[in-house]
């Protein structure tokens, strides 16, 4: 009997959201839906929690490869979802929530679609308020601030002020039987400075970019396919080789992937970014994509925490760069799995490369490029001042809400008392 062709994951998933037959899988806002994400090791995990993962294993034809392996069902689903970063964007990762573990994704409408092709009934639902990526980033930045105990107000007051200020400036438009809230662009002051925990992760299989995503976390595990058991670690699975066409490339890439189980954990600390290699796949790391052979490329030792990037060195290089007395600072981390690097061969010839960009480092580098040496005399930032850490620089640059902002919040809250839910 002829087997049915494998469906396109994007259209398949949207249809499953619409059916309402999966517990916890539903729309939560315009173009946004949530996916239940309970860890298999939890005692309260049952068949209903993994129903959507099993459904994709069946639809993709992978169920015969692992008919009873719930962890592989979930990995298969997650890899398919991560591979479609141009169609689905992770908005909120609440997978560590003890009461209701889930993730929220946004459906990205292709630019080629005309307005006539857009069906609001497919991508809209009764509205709940969810902060946008910029709003959440602002809240995360305030979470990082070291606020003294004698300061008027609390961190929660600051959060409430930020959210209500954005919420009250939104526009409410009725669409059929429900309301949709359209939020304006985030305020230009204070600036949206990334935190030290904001990372851009890109995974390349030779020249092809297989995955690109932004994460906000202190611990990130790159694995294939064994997921971490630690609740505080954000897990990111290496994509499968399904989209590749070169048979030799597929063969050797799969050999490397098969040697990656728990893989590697990245840890962000105040003084830099560290890596911890868990298993037998060798990993070489560098903060330069140089193609010149290096006599002793940095090979990450097994079961040892190794620093990949020093924030202190970055700040010194950034100051020299702005002072026109040094080269552009190097802050992008390249990790080559299963092959030595650098070894004189182009980076895009390597089978598996992970590129890690600390977004705070990129932000201040771009500011330096925009302002040049004159930024040393800027009223916003002066790198002539000695900063003990990147976090201190971020805090200095973003500042705190002014007395005028608090007055606005107090006056506004008297007239507008609306309840909102943060996820």
Short mmCIF file of C-alpha atoms in Angstrom, two decimals:
data_model
loop_
_atom_site.label_atom_id
_atom_site.label_comp_id
_atom_site.label_asym_id
_atom_site.label_seq_id
_atom_site.Cartn_x
_atom_site.Cartn_y
_atom_site.Cartn_z
CA UNK A 1 0.00 0.00 0.00
CA UNK A 2 1.38 3.43 -0.95
CA UNK A 3 2.18 5.69 2.02
CA UNK A 4 0.76 9.19 2.28
CA UNK A 5 3.18 12.04 1.53
CA UNK A 6 4.65 13.88 4.50
CA UNK A 7 2.62 17.08 5.16
CA UNK A 8 4.16 20.54 5.41
CA UNK A 9 4.69 21.14 9.12
CA UNK A 10 3.59 24.82 9.16
CA UNK A 11 0.18 24.29 7.56
CA UNK A 12 -0.29 21.02 9.48
CA UNK A 13 0.36 22.69 12.86
CA UNK A 14 -1.96 25.63 12.18
CA UNK A 15 -4.74 23.19 11.30
CA UNK A 16 -4.18 21.30 14.56
CA UNK A 17 -4.44 24.55 16.54
CA UNK A 18 -7.75 25.30 14.83
CA UNK A 19 -9.30 21.91 15.62
CA UNK A 20 -9.19 22.42 19.38
CA UNK A 21 -8.80 18.68 19.93
CA UNK A 22 -5.47 18.94 21.78
CA UNK A 23 -5.46 20.00 25.41
CA UNK A 24 -3.46 23.21 25.90
CA UNK A 25 -2.98 23.84 22.16
CA UNK A 26 -4.98 26.96 21.28
CA UNK A 27 -4.86 30.56 20.11
CA UNK A 28 -4.07 33.15 22.79
CA UNK A 29 -4.05 36.31 20.70
CA UNK A 30 -3.89 37.60 17.12
CA UNK A 31 -1.45 35.36 15.20
CA UNK A 32 -0.34 33.74 18.48
CA UNK A 33 -0.88 30.29 19.88
CA UNK A 34 0.37 28.24 22.81
CA UNK A 35 1.76 24.71 22.86
CA UNK A 36 1.71 22.52 26.01
CA UNK A 37 5.30 21.72 27.00
CA UNK A 38 5.33 19.44 30.04
CA UNK A 39 8.58 17.55 30.65
CA UNK A 40 8.29 13.77 30.34
CA UNK A 41 10.04 13.22 33.66
CA UNK A 42 7.23 14.87 35.63
CA UNK A 43 5.04 12.52 37.64
CA UNK A 44 1.85 14.23 36.45
CA UNK A 45 2.76 13.86 32.76
CA UNK A 46 0.19 11.76 30.89
CA UNK A 47 -0.65 10.74 27.32
CA UNK A 48 -2.79 13.84 26.80
CA UNK A 49 0.19 16.16 27.45
CA UNK A 50 2.18 14.63 24.58
CA UNK A 51 -0.72 14.06 22.20
CA UNK A 52 0.34 16.79 19.73
CA UNK A 53 3.92 15.48 19.65
CA UNK A 54 2.71 11.96 18.88
CA UNK A 55 0.37 13.32 16.19
CA UNK A 56 3.30 14.86 14.32
CA UNK A 57 5.32 11.66 14.67
CA UNK A 58 2.43 9.85 12.99
CA UNK A 59 1.92 12.52 10.29
CA UNK A 60 5.65 12.71 9.48
CA UNK A 61 6.03 8.93 9.30
CA UNK A 62 8.55 8.85 12.17
CA UNK A 63 6.28 6.91 14.51
CA UNK A 64 7.57 3.61 13.13
CA UNK A 65 11.15 4.58 14.07
CA UNK A 66 10.25 5.17 17.74
CA UNK A 67 6.70 3.90 18.37
CA UNK A 68 6.81 4.27 22.17
CA UNK A 69 9.51 6.89 22.74
CA UNK A 70 7.72 10.02 23.99
CA UNK A 71 10.99 11.96 24.28
CA UNK A 72 11.74 11.37 20.58
CA UNK A 73 8.22 12.45 19.63
CA UNK A 74 8.80 15.74 21.40
CA UNK A 75 12.29 16.16 19.93
CA UNK A 76 10.97 15.48 16.42
CA UNK A 77 8.24 18.11 16.93
CA UNK A 78 10.61 20.67 18.43
CA UNK A 79 13.18 20.31 15.65
CA UNK A 80 10.48 20.75 13.00
CA UNK A 81 9.23 23.87 14.78
CA UNK A 82 12.70 25.36 15.24
CA UNK A 83 13.58 24.76 11.59
CA UNK A 84 10.71 27.05 10.55
CA UNK A 85 11.95 30.24 12.22
CA UNK A 86 10.69 32.19 9.20
CA UNK A 87 7.12 31.01 9.93
CA UNK A 88 7.01 30.69 13.73
CA UNK A 89 8.64 32.96 16.31
CA UNK A 90 8.99 32.01 19.97
CA UNK A 91 7.37 34.79 22.02
CA UNK A 92 7.43 33.36 25.54
CA UNK A 93 9.03 30.24 26.98
CA UNK A 94 7.02 29.16 30.02
CA UNK A 95 8.09 25.52 29.79
CA UNK A 96 9.56 25.69 33.31
CA UNK A 97 6.26 26.86 34.82
CA UNK A 98 5.35 24.29 37.45
CA UNK A 99 1.59 24.82 37.18
CA UNK A 100 1.13 25.26 33.42
CA UNK A 101 4.26 24.56 31.33
CA UNK A 102 3.82 25.88 27.78
CA UNK A 103 5.39 27.97 25.03
CA UNK A 104 3.82 30.80 23.04
CA UNK A 105 4.59 31.23 19.33
CA UNK A 106 3.69 33.90 16.81
CA UNK A 107 2.68 33.00 13.26
CA UNK A 108 4.70 35.10 10.81
CA UNK A 109 2.64 35.99 7.75
CA UNK A 110 4.78 35.72 4.57
CA UNK A 111 5.33 39.11 2.94
CA UNK A 112 4.35 37.70 -0.44
CA UNK A 113 0.79 37.13 0.76
CA UNK A 114 -1.52 39.87 -0.41
CA UNK A 115 -4.10 41.48 1.85
CA UNK A 116 -6.82 39.61 -0.04
CA UNK A 117 -5.20 36.28 0.84
CA UNK A 118 -5.10 37.10 4.55
CA UNK A 119 -7.93 35.47 6.48
CA UNK A 120 -8.31 37.11 9.92
CA UNK A 121 -10.39 34.20 11.19
CA UNK A 122 -7.37 31.90 10.87
CA UNK A 123 -4.90 34.15 12.62
CA UNK A 124 -7.09 35.98 15.15
CA UNK A 125 -8.71 34.99 18.40
CA UNK A 126 -10.28 36.66 21.46
CA UNK A 127 -7.58 38.94 22.80
CA UNK A 128 -5.52 38.60 25.94
CA UNK A 129 -2.61 40.95 26.58
CA UNK A 130 0.85 39.57 25.98
CA UNK A 131 3.84 41.91 26.03
CA UNK A 132 5.76 42.07 22.80
CA UNK A 133 9.40 41.02 22.55
CA UNK A 134 10.52 44.60 23.16
CA UNK A 135 8.24 44.99 26.18
CA UNK A 136 9.48 41.74 27.71
CA UNK A 137 13.06 42.78 27.05
CA UNK A 138 12.47 46.03 28.92
CA UNK A 139 10.99 44.13 31.86
CA UNK A 140 13.91 41.70 31.84
CA UNK A 141 16.35 44.60 31.89
CA UNK A 142 14.68 46.05 34.99
CA UNK A 143 14.83 42.62 36.59
CA UNK A 144 18.62 42.78 36.18
CA UNK A 145 18.97 46.21 37.83
CA UNK A 146 20.54 46.38 41.28
CA UNK A 147 18.01 48.68 42.97
CA UNK A 148 18.94 49.86 46.46
CA UNK A 149 16.57 49.26 49.37
CA UNK A 150 16.18 52.97 50.14
CA UNK A 151 14.82 53.76 46.69
CA UNK A 152 11.17 54.82 46.53
CA UNK A 153 9.03 52.04 45.07
CA UNK A 154 9.85 48.43 44.21
CA UNK A 155 10.79 46.41 41.17
CA UNK A 156 7.15 45.32 40.86
CA UNK A 157 6.06 48.97 40.83
CA UNK A 158 8.50 49.63 38.01
CA UNK A 159 7.19 46.65 36.05
CA UNK A 160 3.60 47.76 36.57
CA UNK A 161 4.47 51.28 35.47
CA UNK A 162 6.11 50.10 32.24
CA UNK A 163 3.33 47.70 31.27
CA UNK A 164 0.46 50.07 32.10
CA UNK A 165 2.13 52.91 30.24
CA UNK A 166 2.34 50.74 27.09
CA UNK A 167 -1.12 49.25 27.64
CA UNK A 168 -2.90 52.62 28.06
CA UNK A 169 -1.45 53.94 24.81
CA UNK A 170 -2.80 51.02 22.78
CA UNK A 171 -5.66 51.18 20.29
CA UNK A 172 -8.74 49.00 20.70
CA UNK A 173 -10.40 47.93 17.43
CA UNK A 174 -13.46 45.71 17.15
CA UNK A 175 -13.20 42.80 14.72
CA UNK A 176 -16.42 40.81 14.30
CA UNK A 177 -17.25 39.45 17.77
CA UNK A 178 -14.07 40.27 19.59
CA UNK A 179 -11.62 43.11 20.20
CA UNK A 180 -8.03 43.28 19.01
CA UNK A 181 -5.47 45.52 20.73
CA UNK A 182 -2.85 47.16 18.55
CA UNK A 183 0.19 48.36 20.47
CA UNK A 184 2.39 51.26 19.36
CA UNK A 185 6.13 51.08 18.93
CA UNK A 186 8.00 50.95 22.25
CA UNK A 187 9.05 54.32 23.68
CA UNK A 188 12.43 55.60 22.58
CA UNK A 189 13.40 56.41 26.17
CA UNK A 190 14.72 54.49 27.96
CA UNK A 191 16.53 52.69 25.12
CA UNK A 192 15.92 49.01 24.57
CA UNK A 193 19.32 47.75 25.69
CA UNK A 194 19.64 43.94 25.66
CA UNK A 195 20.59 42.18 28.87
CA UNK A 196 23.70 40.04 29.17
CA UNK A 197 21.42 36.97 28.98
CA UNK A 198 20.09 37.86 25.50
CA UNK A 199 21.79 35.66 22.90
CA UNK A 200 21.36 35.15 19.16
CA UNK A 201 21.98 31.51 18.24
CA UNK A 202 22.58 30.37 14.65
CA UNK A 203 23.29 26.79 13.57
CA UNK A 204 24.92 26.10 10.19
CA UNK A 205 25.39 22.81 8.36
CA UNK A 206 28.18 23.87 6.00
CA UNK A 207 26.89 26.95 4.16
CA UNK A 208 23.25 26.42 5.04
CA UNK A 209 21.69 28.20 8.02
CA UNK A 210 19.46 25.56 9.61
CA UNK A 211 18.31 27.55 12.65
CA UNK A 212 18.42 31.13 13.89
CA UNK A 213 16.72 32.18 17.12
CA UNK A 214 17.04 34.56 20.05
CA UNK A 215 16.98 33.25 23.60
CA UNK A 216 17.08 34.92 27.00
CA UNK A 217 18.61 32.63 29.60
CA UNK A 218 21.63 32.03 31.81
CA UNK A 219 21.96 28.34 30.90
CA UNK A 220 21.50 27.05 27.35
CA UNK A 221 21.93 23.40 26.38
CA UNK A 222 22.70 22.51 22.76
CA UNK A 223 21.77 18.85 22.43
CA UNK A 224 20.70 16.07 20.06
CA UNK A 225 18.42 14.44 21.02
CA UNK A 226 18.68 14.01 24.81
CA UNK A 227 17.05 16.91 26.64
CA UNK A 228 18.31 18.21 29.99
CA UNK A 229 16.61 17.17 33.20
CA UNK A 230 17.43 20.47 34.90
CA UNK A 231 14.43 22.84 35.03
CA UNK A 232 16.57 26.00 34.92
CA UNK A 233 18.26 25.12 31.60
CA UNK A 234 16.88 26.25 28.23
CA UNK A 235 17.20 23.33 25.78
CA UNK A 236 17.85 23.89 22.07
CA UNK A 237 17.91 20.86 19.78
CA UNK A 238 20.18 20.59 16.74
CA UNK A 239 18.07 20.44 13.55
CA UNK A 240 17.80 17.16 11.66
CA UNK A 241 19.40 16.74 8.22
CA UNK A 242 16.02 16.26 6.48
CA UNK A 243 16.39 19.42 4.37
CA UNK A 244 19.87 18.61 3.01
CA UNK A 245 20.48 17.10 -0.43
CA UNK A 246 24.19 16.21 -0.48
CA UNK A 247 24.30 12.53 0.54
CA UNK A 248 27.91 12.62 1.75
CA UNK A 249 27.21 15.75 3.78
CA UNK A 250 24.14 14.07 5.30
CA UNK A 251 26.14 10.95 6.15
CA UNK A 252 28.99 12.75 7.94
CA UNK A 253 26.72 15.29 9.61
CA UNK A 254 24.59 12.48 11.04
CA UNK A 255 27.74 10.78 12.33
CA UNK A 256 28.56 13.92 14.31
CA UNK A 257 24.97 14.34 15.51
CA UNK A 258 24.92 10.73 16.69
CA UNK A 259 27.89 11.53 18.96
CA UNK A 260 25.99 14.46 20.49
CA UNK A 261 23.61 13.46 23.26
CA UNK A 262 23.58 15.99 26.09
CA UNK A 263 25.92 18.04 23.93
CA UNK A 264 27.16 21.29 25.39
CA UNK A 265 25.87 23.82 27.92
CA UNK A 266 26.51 27.55 27.66
CA UNK A 267 26.49 29.52 30.91
CA UNK A 268 26.28 33.32 31.07
CA UNK A 269 27.98 34.87 34.09
CA UNK A 270 28.73 38.47 35.00
CA UNK A 271 32.34 38.17 33.82
CA UNK A 272 31.70 36.28 30.56
CA UNK A 273 30.26 33.29 28.72
CA UNK A 274 31.37 29.76 29.57
CA UNK A 275 30.91 26.34 27.97
CA UNK A 276 30.67 22.85 29.46
CA UNK A 277 31.07 19.85 27.11
CA UNK A 278 29.10 16.82 28.28
CA UNK A 279 29.95 13.99 25.89
CA UNK A 280 32.37 12.55 23.37
CA UNK A 281 31.80 14.87 20.41
CA UNK A 282 34.85 17.19 20.26
CA UNK A 283 34.12 20.92 20.11
CA UNK A 284 36.52 23.70 19.07
CA UNK A 285 35.68 27.32 19.88
CA UNK A 286 36.95 30.72 18.76
CA UNK A 287 35.83 34.37 18.84
CA UNK A 288 37.15 34.84 15.32
CA UNK A 289 36.03 33.30 12.03
CA UNK A 290 39.61 33.47 10.77
CA UNK A 291 40.59 30.90 8.15
CA UNK A 292 44.29 30.99 9.03
CA UNK A 293 45.49 27.77 10.66
CA UNK A 294 46.05 28.12 14.39
CA UNK A 295 48.79 26.03 16.07
CA UNK A 296 46.67 25.31 19.15
CA UNK A 297 42.98 25.87 18.46
CA UNK A 298 40.86 25.92 21.61
CA UNK A 299 39.48 22.42 22.14
CA UNK A 300 36.88 22.35 24.89
CA UNK A 301 37.81 19.74 27.51
CA UNK A 302 35.27 17.17 28.65
CA UNK A 303 33.30 17.90 31.85
CA UNK A 304 35.15 21.18 32.45
CA UNK A 305 33.80 24.73 32.55
CA UNK A 306 35.75 26.80 30.00
CA UNK A 307 35.50 30.53 29.33
CA UNK A 308 34.70 31.39 25.72
CA UNK A 309 34.29 35.17 26.03
CA UNK A 310 35.49 37.63 28.67
CA UNK A 311 33.23 40.65 29.11
CA UNK A 312 36.14 42.50 30.74
CA UNK A 313 38.31 42.05 27.65
CA UNK A 314 35.38 43.08 25.45
CA UNK A 315 34.92 46.35 27.39
CA UNK A 316 38.62 47.18 27.13
CA UNK A 317 38.63 46.48 23.39
CA UNK A 318 35.46 48.54 22.96
CA UNK A 319 37.01 51.54 24.74
CA UNK A 320 40.16 51.32 22.60
CA UNK A 321 38.01 50.99 19.48
CA UNK A 322 36.07 54.16 20.30
CA UNK A 323 39.31 55.90 21.17
CA UNK A 324 40.69 54.98 17.75
CA UNK A 325 43.55 53.13 19.43
CA UNK A 326 42.48 49.55 18.82
CA UNK A 327 40.69 47.18 16.47
CA UNK A 328 37.01 46.36 16.52
CA UNK A 329 36.20 44.14 19.53
CA UNK A 330 35.60 40.44 18.88
CA UNK A 331 32.57 39.10 20.71
CA UNK A 332 30.95 36.55 18.36
CA UNK A 333 31.57 32.97 19.47
CA UNK A 334 32.01 30.25 16.84
CA UNK A 335 31.86 26.61 17.92
CA UNK A 336 32.76 23.86 15.47
CA UNK A 337 31.43 20.39 16.36
CA UNK A 338 33.34 17.28 15.32
CA UNK A 339 36.05 19.10 13.34
CA UNK A 340 39.16 21.06 14.30
CA UNK A 341 38.89 24.85 14.03
CA UNK A 342 40.57 27.07 13.05
CA UNK A 343 42.62 24.93 10.69
CA UNK A 344 43.01 27.10 7.60
CA UNK A 345 39.77 25.94 5.98
CA UNK A 346 36.82 28.32 5.48
CA UNK A 347 34.29 28.22 8.29
CA UNK A 348 31.42 27.68 5.88
CA UNK A 349 33.01 24.37 4.82
CA UNK A 350 32.57 22.91 8.31
CA UNK A 351 29.80 20.37 8.81
CA UNK A 352 28.31 21.80 12.02
CA UNK A 353 28.97 25.32 13.30
CA UNK A 354 27.13 27.14 16.08
CA UNK A 355 27.37 30.93 16.11
CA UNK A 356 26.59 32.75 19.38
CA UNK A 357 26.17 36.54 19.47
CA UNK A 358 25.72 38.28 22.85
CA UNK A 359 23.20 40.95 21.84
CA UNK A 360 24.41 43.45 24.46
CA UNK A 361 27.92 43.29 22.97
CA UNK A 362 26.54 43.81 19.47
CA UNK A 363 24.42 46.75 20.68
CA UNK A 364 27.31 48.70 22.23
CA UNK A 365 29.55 47.88 19.28
CA UNK A 366 26.95 49.34 16.90
CA UNK A 367 26.60 52.43 19.11
CA UNK A 368 30.35 52.92 18.92
CA UNK A 369 30.25 52.63 15.12
CA UNK A 370 27.41 55.15 14.88
CA UNK A 371 28.95 57.73 17.21
CA UNK A 372 32.64 57.26 16.56
CA UNK A 373 35.22 58.84 18.88
CA UNK A 374 32.80 61.65 19.74
CA UNK A 375 30.74 59.21 21.80
CA UNK A 376 33.40 59.51 24.51
CA UNK A 377 31.90 62.94 25.23
CA UNK A 378 28.26 61.87 24.85
CA UNK A 379 25.82 62.71 27.63
CA UNK A 380 24.40 59.18 27.39
CA UNK A 381 27.57 57.11 27.68
CA UNK A 382 31.22 57.77 28.30
CA UNK A 383 33.59 54.89 27.92
CA UNK A 384 36.29 57.04 29.57
CA UNK A 385 34.59 55.90 32.78
CA UNK A 386 35.83 52.61 34.18
CA UNK A 387 33.10 49.96 34.28
CA UNK A 388 33.55 46.86 36.40
CA UNK A 389 31.20 44.76 34.30
CA UNK A 390 29.07 44.73 31.17
CA UNK A 391 26.00 44.69 33.42
CA UNK A 392 27.12 47.97 35.01
CA UNK A 393 27.45 49.52 31.55
CA UNK A 394 23.95 48.35 30.63
CA UNK A 395 22.48 49.78 33.84
CA UNK A 396 24.25 53.09 33.33
CA UNK A 397 23.07 53.38 29.75
CA UNK A 398 19.40 52.53 30.27
CA UNK A 399 18.78 54.60 33.40
CA UNK A 400 15.67 54.45 35.61
CA UNK A 401 12.19 56.02 35.22
CA UNK A 402 12.14 59.72 36.07
CA UNK A 403 9.97 61.49 38.65
CA UNK A 404 7.87 62.77 35.75
CA UNK A 405 7.24 59.19 34.62
CA UNK A 406 6.07 58.19 38.09
CA UNK A 407 3.74 61.22 38.23
CA UNK A 408 2.27 60.22 34.88
CA UNK A 409 1.74 56.67 36.12
CA UNK A 410 0.01 57.89 39.32
CA UNK A 411 -2.32 60.25 37.46
CA UNK A 412 -3.16 57.72 34.80
CA UNK A 413 -3.84 54.86 37.20
CA UNK A 414 -6.54 56.88 38.99
CA UNK A 415 -8.62 57.06 35.80
CA UNK A 416 -7.74 53.77 34.17
CA UNK A 417 -7.84 50.71 36.36
CA UNK A 418 -7.65 47.78 34.01
CA UNK A 419 -6.45 44.31 34.85
CA UNK A 420 -3.87 42.66 32.63
CA UNK A 421 -2.23 39.24 32.81
CA UNK A 422 1.48 38.73 32.17
CA UNK A 423 2.59 35.39 30.78
#
